[in-house]
Coordinates of C-alpha atoms and ligand atoms in Angstrom, one line a residue:
M11 CA -8.3 -18.8 0.4
A12 CA -7.9 -16.3 -2.5
I13 CA -6.7 -13.7 0.1
D14 CA -5.7 -14.7 3.6
V15 CA -6.3 -12.1 6.5
E16 CA -3.9 -12.8 9.7
R17 CA -4.4 -10.5 12.8
N18 CA -1.4 -9.7 14.6
D19 CA -1.8 -7.7 17.8
G20 CA -3.6 -4.5 16.0
A21 CA -2.1 -5.2 12.5
A22 CA -3.9 -7.0 9.8
V23 CA -1.5 -8.9 7.4
V24 CA -3.4 -9.5 4.1
T25 CA -1.6 -12.0 1.8
V26 CA -2.4 -12.7 -2.0
N27 CA -2.4 -16.3 -1.9
R28 CA -1.6 -17.5 -5.7
P29 CA 2.0 -18.6 -5.3
E30 CA 1.8 -20.9 -8.5
A31 CA 1.2 -17.5 -10.7
M32 CA 3.5 -15.5 -8.8
N33 CA 0.6 -14.0 -6.8
A34 CA -0.9 -12.3 -10.2
L35 CA -4.5 -11.1 -9.6
D36 CA -7.1 -12.5 -11.4
V37 CA -10.8 -11.7 -11.0
E38 CA -11.2 -13.8 -8.2
H39 CA -7.9 -12.6 -6.2
A40 CA -8.7 -9.0 -7.1
E41 CA -12.4 -8.9 -5.9
A42 CA -11.5 -10.9 -2.8
L43 CA -8.5 -8.4 -2.1
R44 CA -11.0 -5.2 -2.7
D45 CA -13.4 -6.9 -0.2
R46 CA -11.0 -7.8 2.3
L47 CA -9.6 -4.2 2.2
A48 CA -13.1 -2.6 2.5
E49 CA -13.9 -4.7 5.5
L50 CA -10.5 -3.9 7.0
A51 CA -11.0 -0.1 6.4
Q52 CA -14.0 -0.2 8.5
D53 CA -12.7 -2.5 11.4
A54 CA -11.3 -0.5 14.3
D55 CA -9.3 -3.6 15.6
A56 CA -7.3 -3.3 12.3
R57 CA -4.9 -0.2 13.4
V58 CA -2.5 -1.2 10.5
V59 CA -2.9 -3.0 7.3
V60 CA -0.1 -4.8 5.6
L61 CA -0.3 -6.1 1.9
T62 CA 1.9 -9.1 1.0
G63 CA 2.3 -12.0 -1.2
A64 CA 2.5 -15.8 -0.5
G65 CA 6.0 -17.6 -1.0
E66 CA 9.3 -16.2 -1.5
K67 CA 9.3 -15.3 -5.0
A68 CA 6.7 -12.8 -5.4
F69 CA 4.7 -9.9 -3.8
I70 CA 2.3 -9.5 -6.8
A71 CA 3.4 -10.2 -10.4
G72 CA 0.8 -7.9 -11.7
A73 CA -2.7 -8.1 -13.2
D74 CA -3.3 -11.8 -14.7
I75 CA -2.1 -11.4 -18.1
K76 CA -3.7 -14.7 -19.5
Y77 CA -7.1 -13.5 -18.3
M78 CA -6.5 -9.8 -19.8
Q79 CA -5.4 -11.3 -23.2
S80 CA -9.1 -11.5 -24.5
L81 CA -10.8 -8.5 -22.8
G82 CA -12.7 -5.9 -24.7
V83 CA -12.7 -2.2 -24.1
L84 CA -15.5 -2.2 -21.7
E85 CA -14.2 -5.1 -19.7
A86 CA -10.9 -3.7 -19.6
R87 CA -12.6 -0.6 -18.2
R88 CA -14.2 -2.7 -15.4
W89 CA -11.0 -4.6 -14.9
G90 CA -9.1 -1.1 -14.4
E91 CA -11.6 0.1 -11.7
L92 CA -11.6 -2.9 -9.8
G93 CA -7.7 -2.4 -9.4
H94 CA -8.4 1.3 -8.9
A95 CA -10.8 0.3 -6.1
C96 CA -8.1 -1.6 -4.3
G97 CA -5.6 1.1 -4.8
E98 CA -8.0 3.7 -3.4
L99 CA -8.8 1.7 -0.4
L100 CA -5.3 1.3 0.4
E101 CA -4.3 5.2 -0.2
T102 CA -7.5 6.4 1.8
M103 CA -8.5 4.0 4.5
P104 CA -8.3 5.8 7.8
K105 CA -5.1 4.1 9.0
P106 CA -1.7 3.3 7.9
T107 CA -1.2 0.7 5.0
I108 CA 2.1 -0.9 4.4
A109 CA 3.5 -3.0 1.4
A110 CA 5.8 -5.8 2.4
I111 CA 7.5 -6.2 -0.9
N112 CA 8.9 -9.9 -0.7
G113 CA 9.8 -10.6 -4.2
F114 CA 8.5 -9.3 -7.8
A115 CA 6.3 -6.3 -7.7
L116 CA 5.6 -5.9 -11.2
G117 CA 2.6 -4.0 -13.1
G118 CA -0.5 -4.0 -11.3
G119 CA 2.0 -5.5 -8.1
C120 CA 4.0 -2.3 -8.0
E121 CA 0.7 -0.1 -8.5
L122 CA -0.8 -1.6 -5.3
A123 CA 2.4 -1.2 -3.5
L124 CA 2.7 2.4 -4.6
A125 CA -0.9 3.0 -3.4
C126 CA 0.4 1.9 0.3
D127 CA 1.5 4.6 2.6
L128 CA 4.9 2.9 3.4
R129 CA 6.9 0.4 1.6
L130 CA 9.4 -2.3 2.9
A131 CA 11.1 -4.4 0.5
S132 CA 13.2 -7.7 0.9
A133 CA 16.6 -7.4 -0.9
N134 CA 15.4 -9.8 -3.6
A135 CA 12.6 -7.7 -4.3
R136 CA 12.3 -6.4 -8.2
L137 CA 9.8 -3.7 -9.1
G138 CA 8.7 -2.2 -12.2
Q139 CA 6.0 -1.4 -14.8
P140 CA 6.5 -3.7 -17.6
E141 CA 2.9 -3.1 -19.1
I142 CA 4.8 -1.2 -22.4
N143 CA 6.0 -4.6 -23.3
L144 CA 2.5 -6.0 -23.4
G145 CA 1.4 -3.2 -25.6
I146 CA -0.7 -1.6 -22.7
L147 CA 0.1 1.0 -20.0
P148 CA -0.2 1.0 -16.1
G149 CA -4.0 0.7 -15.6
W150 CA -4.1 0.5 -11.8
G151 CA -3.0 4.1 -11.0
G152 CA 0.9 3.4 -11.5
S153 CA 1.5 6.1 -14.0
L154 CA 0.5 8.7 -11.5
R155 CA 1.5 7.4 -8.4
L156 CA 5.2 6.2 -9.4
A157 CA 5.5 9.9 -10.7
R158 CA 4.3 11.5 -7.5
T159 CA 6.3 8.9 -5.1
T160 CA 9.6 9.2 -7.0
T161 CA 10.3 11.7 -10.0
L162 CA 8.5 12.3 -13.4
G163 CA 11.9 11.5 -14.9
F164 CA 12.3 8.2 -13.3
A165 CA 8.4 7.4 -13.5
K166 CA 8.8 8.0 -17.4
E167 CA 11.9 5.9 -17.7
L168 CA 10.2 2.8 -16.0
V169 CA 6.8 3.3 -17.7
L170 CA 8.2 4.0 -21.2
T171 CA 11.0 1.3 -21.2
G172 CA 9.5 -1.4 -18.8
R173 CA 12.9 -1.6 -16.9
Q174 CA 12.7 -3.5 -13.6
V175 CA 14.9 -2.2 -10.6
D176 CA 16.3 -4.3 -7.8
A177 CA 15.5 -3.2 -4.3
A178 CA 18.8 -1.1 -3.8
E179 CA 17.9 1.1 -6.8
A180 CA 14.3 1.4 -5.7
L181 CA 15.5 2.6 -2.3
D182 CA 17.7 4.9 -4.0
R183 CA 14.9 6.3 -5.9
G184 CA 12.4 6.8 -3.0
L185 CA 10.3 4.1 -4.4
V186 CA 10.7 2.0 -1.0
N187 CA 11.3 3.3 2.3
A188 CA 13.6 0.5 3.6
V189 CA 15.3 -2.9 2.4
C190 CA 16.0 -5.9 4.5
E191 CA 17.2 -9.2 4.5
P192 CA 14.4 -11.7 3.0
G193 CA 14.4 -13.7 6.1
D194 CA 13.8 -10.3 8.3
L195 CA 11.0 -9.0 6.4
R196 CA 8.1 -10.3 8.3
E197 CA 9.9 -9.2 11.6
R198 CA 10.6 -5.7 10.3
T199 CA 7.2 -5.1 9.1
L200 CA 5.6 -6.3 12.2
E201 CA 8.1 -4.0 14.2
L202 CA 6.9 -0.9 12.2
C203 CA 3.3 -2.2 12.8
R204 CA 3.9 -2.1 16.6
A205 CA 5.7 1.4 16.4
L206 CA 2.2 2.4 14.5
T207 CA 0.0 0.8 16.8
A208 CA 1.2 2.6 19.7
K209 CA 0.3 5.9 18.3
S210 CA -2.9 7.6 18.4
P211 CA -5.3 6.1 15.5
L212 CA -7.0 9.4 15.3
A213 CA -4.0 11.4 14.9
L214 CA -2.6 8.7 12.3
A215 CA -5.9 8.8 10.5
Y216 CA -6.0 12.8 10.2
A217 CA -2.2 13.0 9.4
K218 CA -2.8 10.5 6.6
E219 CA -5.6 12.6 5.4
A220 CA -3.7 15.7 5.7
V221 CA -0.7 14.4 3.7
N222 CA -3.0 12.9 1.1
L223 CA -4.3 16.5 0.5
S224 CA -1.1 17.1 -1.4
L225 CA -2.5 14.7 -4.1
Q226 CA -5.1 17.1 -5.1
G227 CA -6.7 20.5 -5.2
E228 CA -5.4 24.0 -4.5
H229 CA -2.6 24.4 -2.4
G230 CA -4.2 27.4 -0.2
A231 CA -7.5 25.5 0.4
N232 CA -5.1 22.2 1.4
L233 CA -3.4 24.2 4.0
A234 CA -6.5 25.6 5.4
A235 CA -7.7 21.8 5.6
E236 CA -4.6 20.8 7.3
A237 CA -5.2 23.7 9.9
R238 CA -8.7 22.2 10.3
L239 CA -7.4 18.7 10.8
F240 CA -4.9 19.7 13.1
A241 CA -7.4 21.7 15.4
M242 CA -9.9 18.9 15.5
L243 CA -7.4 16.7 17.0
F244 CA -7.4 19.1 20.1
A245 CA -10.8 17.8 20.9
S246 CA -9.4 14.2 21.5
E247 CA -8.2 12.6 24.6
D248 CA -5.4 11.3 22.8
Q249 CA -3.9 14.7 22.3
Q250 CA -4.4 15.4 26.0
E251 CA -2.7 12.1 26.9
G252 CA -0.1 12.6 24.3
M253 CA 1.2 16.0 25.4
A254 CA 0.6 15.1 29.2
A255 CA 2.8 12.1 28.9
F256 CA 5.5 14.3 27.3
A257 CA 5.5 16.7 30.4
E258 CA 5.4 13.9 32.6
K259 CA 8.4 12.2 31.0
R260 CA 6.3 8.8 30.2
Q261 CA 5.1 6.8 27.4
P262 CA 1.8 7.7 26.5
E263 CA -1.3 5.4 26.4
F264 CA -3.5 6.2 23.2
R265 CA -7.2 5.0 23.3
G266 CA -8.3 6.3 20.0
R267 CA -10.7 9.0 21.5
Ligands
CAA136 N1 -0.2 -13.0 -15.1 C1 -0.4 -14.4 -15.3 N2 0.3 -15.3 -15.2 C2 1.4 -14.9 -14.4 C3 2.1 -13.5 -14.3 C4 0.8 -12.5 -14.6 N3 1.2 -11.3 -14.4 N4 3.2 -13.8 -13.9 C5 3.6 -14.8 -13.7 N5 2.7 -15.6 -13.9 C6 2.4 -17.0 -13.9 C7 3.5 -17.6 -15.4 O1 2.7 -17.5 -16.5 C8 4.1 -19.1 -14.7 O2 2.6 -19.9 -15.1 P1 2.8 -21.4 -15.6 O3 3.5 -22.0 -14.7 O4 1.4 -22.1 -15.8 O5 3.6 -21.1 -17.1 C9 4.1 -18.8 -13.2 O6 3.3 -17.5 -13.1 C10 5.5 -18.8 -13.1 O7 6.0 -17.6 -13.9 P2 7.3 -17.8 -14.5 O8 7.4 -19.4 -14.8 O9 7.2 -16.8 -15.6 O10 8.3 -17.4 -13.2 P3 9.8 -16.9 -13.7 O11 10.7 -16.8 -12.4 O12 10.6 -17.2 -14.8 O13 9.4 -15.1 -13.9 C11 8.3 -13.2 -13.5 C12 8.9 -14.2 -12.9 C13 9.5 -12.4 -14.0 C14 7.6 -12.5 -12.6 C15 7.5 -13.6 -14.8 O14 6.6 -14.3 -14.6 C16 7.1 -12.1 -15.5 O15 7.4 -11.5 -16.1 N6 5.6 -12.0 -15.3 C17 4.8 -11.1 -15.8 C18 5.0 -9.7 -15.0 C19 4.2 -8.6 -15.8 O16 4.3 -8.3 -16.9 N7 3.5 -8.1 -15.1 C20 2.4 -7.0 -15.4 C21 1.1 -7.5 -15.6 S1 0.2 -6.2 -16.9 C22 -0.5 -5.2 -15.6 O17 -0.5 -5.6 -14.4 C23 -1.6 -4.2 -16.1 C24 -2.0 -3.4 -15.0 O18 -1.3 -2.4 -14.7 C25 -3.2 -3.4 -14.2

């Protein structure tokens, strides 16, 4: 399969399965990735979505350079839109998304990791936007998301020089949330999934939507929208349960309503 989806309790682990090409995304894999993400966005049983790469060397080494070699402007536009569709799904689907970065996350790979809500990296991971070395620029949202996730100065450095960073520097710069030994990445990721699936899916969806407001619009209107999302959760059983559990000194049991 181009893209594997494995269920683990409430988590769906999506694996780009093209290790012979460092999990670089060609059209077949990029379209399949978009389609699987679109399905999972609608799937209430998938409470958390993890993106990772097959094998031990690469998360996703970018868009397929050999495919891109002969693209014209209109084809490149469509190719860019396909990558953007994947990024937008990861960024906006109403549930947490996690990039489990198990090696090279370069170009489009780094960009899709940046579109996820959380990033865990193995100590052997290397991240970067090397497009400048190919005479292009990051085309799947990385120019903007890297600057928002880290700093404008660091994003400009990586985008303009093409320099790759190791996991320790990525952590230091806020490009990833945590680093672990390669052999521990899967368990650390599933542990995070378990922590997230124990929470109210409604509250997670609204919280993600509220934090994403900072990506757009006018600050005052965004604060008003956050206030609306906050208030709406008080119509849910999960809010009653979460607060009752606190008062009764027990663990909450969220039901997603
Ligand atoms: N596209 C197509 N094929 C790729 C690829 C890519 N992005 N990355 C790796 N591969 C292929 C290699 O061509 C090679 O194939 P062959 O065996 O047929 O020669 C195979 O994967 C193994 O790769 P290497 O032999 O190069 O492995 P390595 O360990 O020496 O190096 C690497 C690994 C550092 C990741 C190196 O492969 C590399 O630099 N890859 C390209 C990274 C890159 O520039 N990514 C950005 C792409 S542009 C982009 O993504 C645009 C965008 O914004 C959407």
